[in-house]
mmCIF file of C-alpha atoms and ligand atoms in Angstrom:
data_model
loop_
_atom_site.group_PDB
_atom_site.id
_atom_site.type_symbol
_atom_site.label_atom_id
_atom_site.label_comp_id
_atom_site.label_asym_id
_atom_site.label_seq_id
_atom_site.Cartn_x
_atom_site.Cartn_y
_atom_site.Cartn_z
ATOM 1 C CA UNK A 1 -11.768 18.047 180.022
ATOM 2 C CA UNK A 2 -15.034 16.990 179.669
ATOM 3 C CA UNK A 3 -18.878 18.980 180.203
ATOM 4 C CA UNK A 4 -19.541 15.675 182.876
ATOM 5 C CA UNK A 5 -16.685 16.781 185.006
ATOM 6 C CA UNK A 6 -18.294 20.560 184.900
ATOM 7 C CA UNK A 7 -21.592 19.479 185.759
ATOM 8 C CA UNK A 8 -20.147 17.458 188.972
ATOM 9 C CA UNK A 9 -18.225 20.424 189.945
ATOM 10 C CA UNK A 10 -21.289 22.835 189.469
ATOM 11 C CA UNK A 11 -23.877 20.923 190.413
ATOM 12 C CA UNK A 12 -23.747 21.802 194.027
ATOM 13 C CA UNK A 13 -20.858 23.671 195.403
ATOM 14 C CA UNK A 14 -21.065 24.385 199.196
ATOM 15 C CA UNK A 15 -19.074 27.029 200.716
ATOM 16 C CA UNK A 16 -15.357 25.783 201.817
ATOM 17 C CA UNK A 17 -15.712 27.078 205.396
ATOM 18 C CA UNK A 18 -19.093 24.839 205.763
ATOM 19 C CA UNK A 19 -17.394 21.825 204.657
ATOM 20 C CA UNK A 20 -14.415 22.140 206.849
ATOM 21 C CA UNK A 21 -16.791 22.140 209.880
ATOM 22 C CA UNK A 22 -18.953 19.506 208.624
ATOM 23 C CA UNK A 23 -16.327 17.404 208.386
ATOM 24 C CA UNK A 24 -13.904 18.170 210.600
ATOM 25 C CA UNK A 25 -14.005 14.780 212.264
ATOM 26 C CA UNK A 26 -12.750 13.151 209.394
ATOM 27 C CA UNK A 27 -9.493 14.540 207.642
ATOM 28 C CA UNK A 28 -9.387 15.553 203.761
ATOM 29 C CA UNK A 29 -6.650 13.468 202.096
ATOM 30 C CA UNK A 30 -4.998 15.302 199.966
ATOM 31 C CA UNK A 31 -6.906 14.773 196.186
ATOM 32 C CA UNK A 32 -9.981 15.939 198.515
ATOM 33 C CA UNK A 33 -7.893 18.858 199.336
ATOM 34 C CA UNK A 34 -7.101 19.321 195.646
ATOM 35 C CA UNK A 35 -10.819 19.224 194.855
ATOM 36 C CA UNK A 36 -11.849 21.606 197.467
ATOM 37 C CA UNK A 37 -9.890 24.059 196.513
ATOM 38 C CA UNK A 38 -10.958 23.804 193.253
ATOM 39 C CA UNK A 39 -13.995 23.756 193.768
ATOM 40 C CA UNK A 40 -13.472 27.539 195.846
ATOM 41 C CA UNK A 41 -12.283 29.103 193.352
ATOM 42 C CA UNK A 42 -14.778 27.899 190.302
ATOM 43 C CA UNK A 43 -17.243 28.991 192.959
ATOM 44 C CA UNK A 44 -16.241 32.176 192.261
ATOM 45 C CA UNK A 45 -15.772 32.944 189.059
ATOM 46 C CA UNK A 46 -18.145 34.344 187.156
ATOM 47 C CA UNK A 47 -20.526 32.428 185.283
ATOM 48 C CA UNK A 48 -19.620 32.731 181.922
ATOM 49 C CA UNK A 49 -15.902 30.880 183.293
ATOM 50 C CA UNK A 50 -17.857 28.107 185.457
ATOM 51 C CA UNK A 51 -19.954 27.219 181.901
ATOM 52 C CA UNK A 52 -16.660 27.327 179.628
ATOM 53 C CA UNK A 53 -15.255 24.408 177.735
ATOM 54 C CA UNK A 54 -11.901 25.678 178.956
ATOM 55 C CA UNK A 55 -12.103 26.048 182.648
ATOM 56 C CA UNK A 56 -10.061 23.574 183.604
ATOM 57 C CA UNK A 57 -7.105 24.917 181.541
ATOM 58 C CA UNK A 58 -8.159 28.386 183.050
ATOM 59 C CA UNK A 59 -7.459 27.031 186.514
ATOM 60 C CA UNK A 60 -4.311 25.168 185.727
ATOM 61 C CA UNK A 61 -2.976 28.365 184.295
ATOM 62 C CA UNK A 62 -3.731 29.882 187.632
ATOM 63 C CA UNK A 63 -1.746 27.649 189.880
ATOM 64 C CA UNK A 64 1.224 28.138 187.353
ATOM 65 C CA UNK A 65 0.618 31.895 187.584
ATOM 66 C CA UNK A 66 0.313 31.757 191.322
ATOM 67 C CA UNK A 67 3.933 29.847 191.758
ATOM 68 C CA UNK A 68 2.349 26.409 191.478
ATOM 69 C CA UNK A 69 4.921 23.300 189.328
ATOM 70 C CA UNK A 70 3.490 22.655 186.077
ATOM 71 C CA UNK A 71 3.961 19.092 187.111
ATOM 72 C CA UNK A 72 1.525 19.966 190.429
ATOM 73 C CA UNK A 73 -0.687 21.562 188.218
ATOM 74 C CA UNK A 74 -0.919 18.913 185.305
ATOM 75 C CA UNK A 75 -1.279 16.730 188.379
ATOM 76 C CA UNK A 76 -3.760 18.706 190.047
ATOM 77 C CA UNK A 77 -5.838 18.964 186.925
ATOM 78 C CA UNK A 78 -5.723 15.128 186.353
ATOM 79 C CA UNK A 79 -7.009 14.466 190.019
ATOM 80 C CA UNK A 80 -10.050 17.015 189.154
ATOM 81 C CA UNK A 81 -10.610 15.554 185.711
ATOM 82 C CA UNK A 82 -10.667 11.882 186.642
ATOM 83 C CA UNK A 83 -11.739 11.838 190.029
ATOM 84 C CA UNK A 84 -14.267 14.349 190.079
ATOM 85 C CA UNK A 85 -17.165 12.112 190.798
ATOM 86 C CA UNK A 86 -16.052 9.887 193.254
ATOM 87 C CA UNK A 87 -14.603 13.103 195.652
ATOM 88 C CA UNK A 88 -18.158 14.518 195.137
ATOM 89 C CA UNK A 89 -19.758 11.602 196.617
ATOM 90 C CA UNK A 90 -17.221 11.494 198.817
ATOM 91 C CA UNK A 91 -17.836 15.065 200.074
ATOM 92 C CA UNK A 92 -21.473 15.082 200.631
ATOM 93 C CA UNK A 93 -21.306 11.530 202.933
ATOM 94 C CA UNK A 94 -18.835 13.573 205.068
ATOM 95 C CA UNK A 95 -20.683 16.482 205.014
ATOM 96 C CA UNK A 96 -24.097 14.899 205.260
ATOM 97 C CA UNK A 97 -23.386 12.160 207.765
ATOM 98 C CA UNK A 98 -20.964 14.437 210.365
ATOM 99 C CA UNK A 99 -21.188 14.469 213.732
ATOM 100 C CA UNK A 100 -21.466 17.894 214.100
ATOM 101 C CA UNK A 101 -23.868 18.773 211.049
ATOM 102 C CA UNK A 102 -22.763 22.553 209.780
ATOM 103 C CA UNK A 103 -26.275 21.918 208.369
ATOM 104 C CA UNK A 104 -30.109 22.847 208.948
ATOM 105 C CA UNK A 105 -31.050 18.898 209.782
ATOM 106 C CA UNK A 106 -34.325 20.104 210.429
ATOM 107 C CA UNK A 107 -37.101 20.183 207.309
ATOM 108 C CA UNK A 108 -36.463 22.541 205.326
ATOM 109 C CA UNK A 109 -39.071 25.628 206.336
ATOM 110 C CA UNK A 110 -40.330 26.318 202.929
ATOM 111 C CA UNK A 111 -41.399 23.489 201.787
ATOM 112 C CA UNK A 112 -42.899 22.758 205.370
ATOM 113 C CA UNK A 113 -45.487 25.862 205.012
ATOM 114 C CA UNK A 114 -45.986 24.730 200.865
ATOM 115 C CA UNK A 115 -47.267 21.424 201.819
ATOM 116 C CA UNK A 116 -49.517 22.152 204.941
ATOM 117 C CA UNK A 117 -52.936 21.429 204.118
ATOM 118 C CA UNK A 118 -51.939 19.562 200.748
ATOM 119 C CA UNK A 119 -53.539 16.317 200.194
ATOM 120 C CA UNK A 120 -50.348 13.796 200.744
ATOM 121 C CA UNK A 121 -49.611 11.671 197.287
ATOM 122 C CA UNK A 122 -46.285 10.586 195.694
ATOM 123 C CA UNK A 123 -43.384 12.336 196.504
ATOM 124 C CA UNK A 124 -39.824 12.466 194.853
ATOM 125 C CA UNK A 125 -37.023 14.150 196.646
ATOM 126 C CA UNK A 126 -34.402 15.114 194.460
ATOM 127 C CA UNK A 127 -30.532 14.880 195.750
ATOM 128 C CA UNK A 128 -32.683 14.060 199.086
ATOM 129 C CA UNK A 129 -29.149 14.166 201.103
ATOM 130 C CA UNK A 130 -29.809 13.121 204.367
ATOM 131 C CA UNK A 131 -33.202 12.470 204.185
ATOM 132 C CA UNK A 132 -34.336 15.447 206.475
ATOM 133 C CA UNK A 133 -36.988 16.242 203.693
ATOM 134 C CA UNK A 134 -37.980 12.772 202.872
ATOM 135 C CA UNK A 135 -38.308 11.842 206.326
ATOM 136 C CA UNK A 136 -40.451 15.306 207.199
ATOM 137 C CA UNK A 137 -42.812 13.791 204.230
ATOM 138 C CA UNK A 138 -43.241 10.551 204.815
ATOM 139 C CA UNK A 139 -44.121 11.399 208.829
ATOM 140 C CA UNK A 140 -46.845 13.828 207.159
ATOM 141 C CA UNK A 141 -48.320 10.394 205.253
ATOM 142 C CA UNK A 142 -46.381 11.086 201.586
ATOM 143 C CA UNK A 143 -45.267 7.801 199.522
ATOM 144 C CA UNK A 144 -41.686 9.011 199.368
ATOM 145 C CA UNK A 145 -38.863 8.138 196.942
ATOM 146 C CA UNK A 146 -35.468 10.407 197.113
ATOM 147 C CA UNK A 147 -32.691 9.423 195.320
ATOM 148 C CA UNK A 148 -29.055 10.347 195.905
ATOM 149 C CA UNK A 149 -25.631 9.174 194.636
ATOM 150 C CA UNK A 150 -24.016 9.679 198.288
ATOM 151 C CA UNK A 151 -24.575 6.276 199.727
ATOM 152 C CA UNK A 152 -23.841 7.030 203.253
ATOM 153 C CA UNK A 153 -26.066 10.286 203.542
ATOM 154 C CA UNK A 154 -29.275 7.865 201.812
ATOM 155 C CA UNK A 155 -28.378 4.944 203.917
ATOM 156 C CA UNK A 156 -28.956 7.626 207.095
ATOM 157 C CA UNK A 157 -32.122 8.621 205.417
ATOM 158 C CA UNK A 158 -33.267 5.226 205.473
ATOM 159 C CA UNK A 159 -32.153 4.853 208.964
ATOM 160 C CA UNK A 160 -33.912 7.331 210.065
ATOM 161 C CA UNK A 161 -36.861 6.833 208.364
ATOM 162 C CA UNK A 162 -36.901 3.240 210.281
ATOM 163 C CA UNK A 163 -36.543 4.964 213.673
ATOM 164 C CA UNK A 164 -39.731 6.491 212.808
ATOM 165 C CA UNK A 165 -41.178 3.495 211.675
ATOM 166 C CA UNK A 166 -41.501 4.839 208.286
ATOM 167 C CA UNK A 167 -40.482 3.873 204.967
ATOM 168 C CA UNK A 168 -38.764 5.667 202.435
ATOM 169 C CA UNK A 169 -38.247 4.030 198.654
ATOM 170 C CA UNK A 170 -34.562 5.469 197.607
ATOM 171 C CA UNK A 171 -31.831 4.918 195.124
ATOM 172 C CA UNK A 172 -28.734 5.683 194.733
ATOM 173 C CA UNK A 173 -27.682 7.275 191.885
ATOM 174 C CA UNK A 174 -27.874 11.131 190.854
ATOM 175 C CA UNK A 175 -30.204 12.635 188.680
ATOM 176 C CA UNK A 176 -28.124 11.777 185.352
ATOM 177 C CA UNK A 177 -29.197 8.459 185.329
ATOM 178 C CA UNK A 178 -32.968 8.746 187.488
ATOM 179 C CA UNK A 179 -35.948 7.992 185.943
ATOM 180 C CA UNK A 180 -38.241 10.537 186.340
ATOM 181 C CA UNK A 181 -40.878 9.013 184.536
ATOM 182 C CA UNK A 182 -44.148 10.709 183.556
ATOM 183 C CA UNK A 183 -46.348 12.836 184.957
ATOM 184 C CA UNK A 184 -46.010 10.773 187.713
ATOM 185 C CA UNK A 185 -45.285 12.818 191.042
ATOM 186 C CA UNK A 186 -47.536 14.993 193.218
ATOM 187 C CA UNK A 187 -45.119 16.981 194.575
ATOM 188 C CA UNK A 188 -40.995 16.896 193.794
ATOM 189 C CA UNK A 189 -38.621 18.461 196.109
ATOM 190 C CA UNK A 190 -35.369 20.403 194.868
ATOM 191 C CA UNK A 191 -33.586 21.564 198.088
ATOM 192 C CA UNK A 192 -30.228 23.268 197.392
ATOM 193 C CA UNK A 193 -29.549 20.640 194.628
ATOM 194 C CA UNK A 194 -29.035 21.695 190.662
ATOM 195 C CA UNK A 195 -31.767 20.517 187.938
ATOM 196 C CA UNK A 196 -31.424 23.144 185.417
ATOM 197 C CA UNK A 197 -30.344 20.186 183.120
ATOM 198 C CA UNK A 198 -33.270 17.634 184.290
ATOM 199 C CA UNK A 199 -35.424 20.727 184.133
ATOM 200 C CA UNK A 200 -37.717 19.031 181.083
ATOM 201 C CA UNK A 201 -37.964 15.870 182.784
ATOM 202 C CA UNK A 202 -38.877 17.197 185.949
ATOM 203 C CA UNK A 203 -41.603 18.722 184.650
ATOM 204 C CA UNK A 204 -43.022 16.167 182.276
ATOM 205 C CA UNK A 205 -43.195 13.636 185.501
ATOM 206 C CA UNK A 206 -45.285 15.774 187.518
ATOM 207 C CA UNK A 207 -48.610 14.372 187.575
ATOM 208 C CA UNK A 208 -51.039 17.528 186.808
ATOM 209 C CA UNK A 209 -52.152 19.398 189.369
ATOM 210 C CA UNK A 210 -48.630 18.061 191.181
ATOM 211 C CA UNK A 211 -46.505 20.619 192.592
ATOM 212 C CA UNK A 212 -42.821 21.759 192.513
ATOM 213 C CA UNK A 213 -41.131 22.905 195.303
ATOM 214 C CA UNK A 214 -37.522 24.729 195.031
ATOM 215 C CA UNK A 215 -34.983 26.639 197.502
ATOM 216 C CA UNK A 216 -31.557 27.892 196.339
ATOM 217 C CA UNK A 217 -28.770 30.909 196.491
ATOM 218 C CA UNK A 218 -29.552 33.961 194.548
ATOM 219 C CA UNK A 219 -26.395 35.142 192.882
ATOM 220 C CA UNK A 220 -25.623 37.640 195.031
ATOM 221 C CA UNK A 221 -24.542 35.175 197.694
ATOM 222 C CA UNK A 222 -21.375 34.430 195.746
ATOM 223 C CA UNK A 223 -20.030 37.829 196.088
ATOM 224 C CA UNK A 224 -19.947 36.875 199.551
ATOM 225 C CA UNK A 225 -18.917 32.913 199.386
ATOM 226 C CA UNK A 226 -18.332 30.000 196.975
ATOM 227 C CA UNK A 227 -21.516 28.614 196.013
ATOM 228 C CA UNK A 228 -21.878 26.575 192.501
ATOM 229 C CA UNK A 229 -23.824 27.559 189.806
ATOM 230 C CA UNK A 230 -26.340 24.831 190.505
ATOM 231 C CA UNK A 231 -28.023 25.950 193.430
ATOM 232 C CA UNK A 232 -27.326 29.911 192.587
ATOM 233 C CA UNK A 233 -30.102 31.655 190.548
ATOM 234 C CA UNK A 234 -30.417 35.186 189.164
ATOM 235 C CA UNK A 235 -33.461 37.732 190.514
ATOM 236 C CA UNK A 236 -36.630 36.147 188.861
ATOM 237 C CA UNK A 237 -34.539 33.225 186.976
ATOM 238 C CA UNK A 238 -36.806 30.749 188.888
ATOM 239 C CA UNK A 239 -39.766 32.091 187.451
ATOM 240 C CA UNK A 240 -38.282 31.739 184.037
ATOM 241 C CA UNK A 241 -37.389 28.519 184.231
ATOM 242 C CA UNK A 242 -40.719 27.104 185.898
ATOM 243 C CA UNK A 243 -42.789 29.705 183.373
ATOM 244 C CA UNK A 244 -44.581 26.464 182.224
ATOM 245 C CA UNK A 245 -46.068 25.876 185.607
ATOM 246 C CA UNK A 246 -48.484 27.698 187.613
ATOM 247 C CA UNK A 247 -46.427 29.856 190.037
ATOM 248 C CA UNK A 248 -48.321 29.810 193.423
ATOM 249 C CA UNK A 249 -45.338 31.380 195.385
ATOM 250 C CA UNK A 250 -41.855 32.776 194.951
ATOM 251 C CA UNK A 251 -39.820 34.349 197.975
ATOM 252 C CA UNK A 252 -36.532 36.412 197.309
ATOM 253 C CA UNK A 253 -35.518 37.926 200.811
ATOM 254 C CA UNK A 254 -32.283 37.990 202.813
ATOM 255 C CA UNK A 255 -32.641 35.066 205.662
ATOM 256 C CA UNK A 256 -31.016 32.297 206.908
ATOM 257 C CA UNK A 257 -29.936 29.567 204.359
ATOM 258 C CA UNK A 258 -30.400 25.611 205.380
ATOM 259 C CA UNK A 259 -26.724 25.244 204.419
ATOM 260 C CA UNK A 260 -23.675 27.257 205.328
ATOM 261 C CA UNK A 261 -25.678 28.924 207.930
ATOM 262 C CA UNK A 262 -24.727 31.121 210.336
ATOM 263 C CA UNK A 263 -24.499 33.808 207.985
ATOM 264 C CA UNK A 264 -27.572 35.613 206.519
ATOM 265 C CA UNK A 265 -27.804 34.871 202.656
ATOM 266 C CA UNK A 266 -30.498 35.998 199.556
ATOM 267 C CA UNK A 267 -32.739 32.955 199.184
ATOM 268 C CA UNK A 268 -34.954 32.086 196.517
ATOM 269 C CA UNK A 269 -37.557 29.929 196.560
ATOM 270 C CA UNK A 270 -40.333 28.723 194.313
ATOM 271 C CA UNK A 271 -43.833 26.585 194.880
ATOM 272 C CA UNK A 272 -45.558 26.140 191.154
ATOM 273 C CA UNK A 273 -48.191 23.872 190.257
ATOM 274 C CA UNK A 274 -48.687 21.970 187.129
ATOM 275 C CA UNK A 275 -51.399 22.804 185.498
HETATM 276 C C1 LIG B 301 -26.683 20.755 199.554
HETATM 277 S S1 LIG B 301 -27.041 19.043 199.561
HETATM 278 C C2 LIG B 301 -28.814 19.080 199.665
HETATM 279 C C3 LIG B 301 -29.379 17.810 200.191
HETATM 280 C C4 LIG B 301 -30.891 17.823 200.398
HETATM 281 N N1 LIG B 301 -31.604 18.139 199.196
HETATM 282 C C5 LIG B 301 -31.249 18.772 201.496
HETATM 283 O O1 LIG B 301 -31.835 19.848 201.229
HETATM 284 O O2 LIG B 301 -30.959 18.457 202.653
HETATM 285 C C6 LIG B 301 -26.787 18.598 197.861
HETATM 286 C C7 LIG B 301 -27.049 17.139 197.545
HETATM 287 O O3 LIG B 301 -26.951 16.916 196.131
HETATM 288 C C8 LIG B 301 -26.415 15.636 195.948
HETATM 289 N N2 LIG B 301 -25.896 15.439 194.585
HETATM 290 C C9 LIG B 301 -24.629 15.616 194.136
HETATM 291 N N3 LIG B 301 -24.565 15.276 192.829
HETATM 292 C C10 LIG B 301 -25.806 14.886 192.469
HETATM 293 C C11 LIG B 301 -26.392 14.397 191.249
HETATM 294 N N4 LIG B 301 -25.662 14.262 190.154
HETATM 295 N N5 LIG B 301 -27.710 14.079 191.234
HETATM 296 C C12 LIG B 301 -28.460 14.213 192.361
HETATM 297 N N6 LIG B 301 -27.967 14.666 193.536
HETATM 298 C C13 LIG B 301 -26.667 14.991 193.593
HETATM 299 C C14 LIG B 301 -25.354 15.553 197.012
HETATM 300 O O4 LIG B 301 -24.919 14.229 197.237
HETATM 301 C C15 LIG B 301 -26.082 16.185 198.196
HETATM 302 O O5 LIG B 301 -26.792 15.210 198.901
#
């Protein structure tokens, strides 16, 4: 089992109950089904199992323990190993793209107040979904590129960018293979996505005096729900990891979260400038 498949599994795990209602108009076949429910329990282990070269064997002992075949479970494992990607692509454009959004669609709130009053430059949106940041952006006058590898969720982005007569630049492909370039962006948006491995790059393309903007899960929120260790961070872990950068505001508070909401979650959020 490979770190690539780990990464795709981590990188942004949404809570099971959110999926099922953002896609509810389209039925899971069944190696989706086998990938959700993966993708619950990894959720919830703890992290020193979601980061373990083993997991996958961890999980396949699991089913056998909890009455599963070996055959289903060797067969299980094989649909997570191989087809880990595409049924993570395939998740998002039938979360993202749903009738009946189980979603915030609106801007996301913190990065609205961060970039009132900021002189509009280039943008990057990073695992831009939807587009519901990039669009928010590029109506305030940013130069916009997002990238995303769900192809349905950035061909909506675009669409909706041209119902606003606005234009977003995108790609699609995720943030393994984006070039970030150098200190390049005025402002980079990571909404609910995982960067902790692009972390250096991000920060070497901000253009100085450029600013990041971040929102995720603190841990705490998995006692409660799956949520991958991509988007969770520990108390103050955001300030660690953006130390380089001049921290102009960080929020941990209970309040509603832009995905699975409903339910009241701990947020965390970061704004940091480069100096
Ligand atoms: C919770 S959604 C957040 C979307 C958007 N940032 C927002 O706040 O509306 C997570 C997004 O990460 C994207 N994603 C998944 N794997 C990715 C990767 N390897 N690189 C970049 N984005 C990825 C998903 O397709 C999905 O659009």
């Amino acid at each position: 089992m490979g770190r690539r498949i780990l990464a795709t599994v981590l990188f942004v795990t949404l809570a099971a109950g959110a999926f099922a209602a953002g896609a509810s108009a389209q039925p899971q076949s069944a190696d989706q089904q086998i990938y959700e429910t993966f993708r619950a329990w990894i959720g919830q282990q703890p992290r020193a199992v979601q980061e373990s070269a083993d997991v996958l064997e961890q999980y396949r002992a699991k089913l056998v323990k909890d009455g599963v075949s070996p055959a289903n479970a060797d067969r299980q494992i094989r649909v997570i190993n191989e087809q880990a990607d595409r049924l993570e692509v395939e998740r998002w454009n039938q979360i993202l793209t749903s009738q009946k959004p189980a979603f915030n669609t609106q801007p996301n709130a913190f990065l609205v107040r961060m970039v009132q009053g900021r002189k509009p430059g280039r943008a990057l949106d990073v695992g831009m979904g939807q587009g519901r940041n990039a669009v928010f952006l590029a109506s305030q006058g940013w130069n916009v590129t997002g990238f995303d590898p769900a192809d349905r969720a950035v061909a909506a982005a675009n669409q909706a960018a041209q119902a606003r007569g606005l234009k977003l630049t995108t790609q699609i492909v995720g943030s393994e293979q984006f070039n970030f370039g150098r200190n390049q962006w005025d402002l980079i948006v990571l909404s609910y996505v995982s960067f902790r491995e692009e972390l250096q790059k991000i920060i070497e393309s901000l253009a100085p005096g450029g600013m990041v903007v971040v929102e995720g899960f603190h841990r705490d929120t998995t006692a409660k729900r799956p949520v991958g260790g991509g988007v969770v961070f520990d108390t103050n872990e955001l300030l660690t990891l953006f130390a380089p950068l001049r921290v102009v505001q960080y929020e941990d508070l209970e309040g509603p979260t832009d995905f699975g909401i409903g339910e009241p979650n701990r947020l965390v959020r970061l704004a940091a400038v480069k100096p």
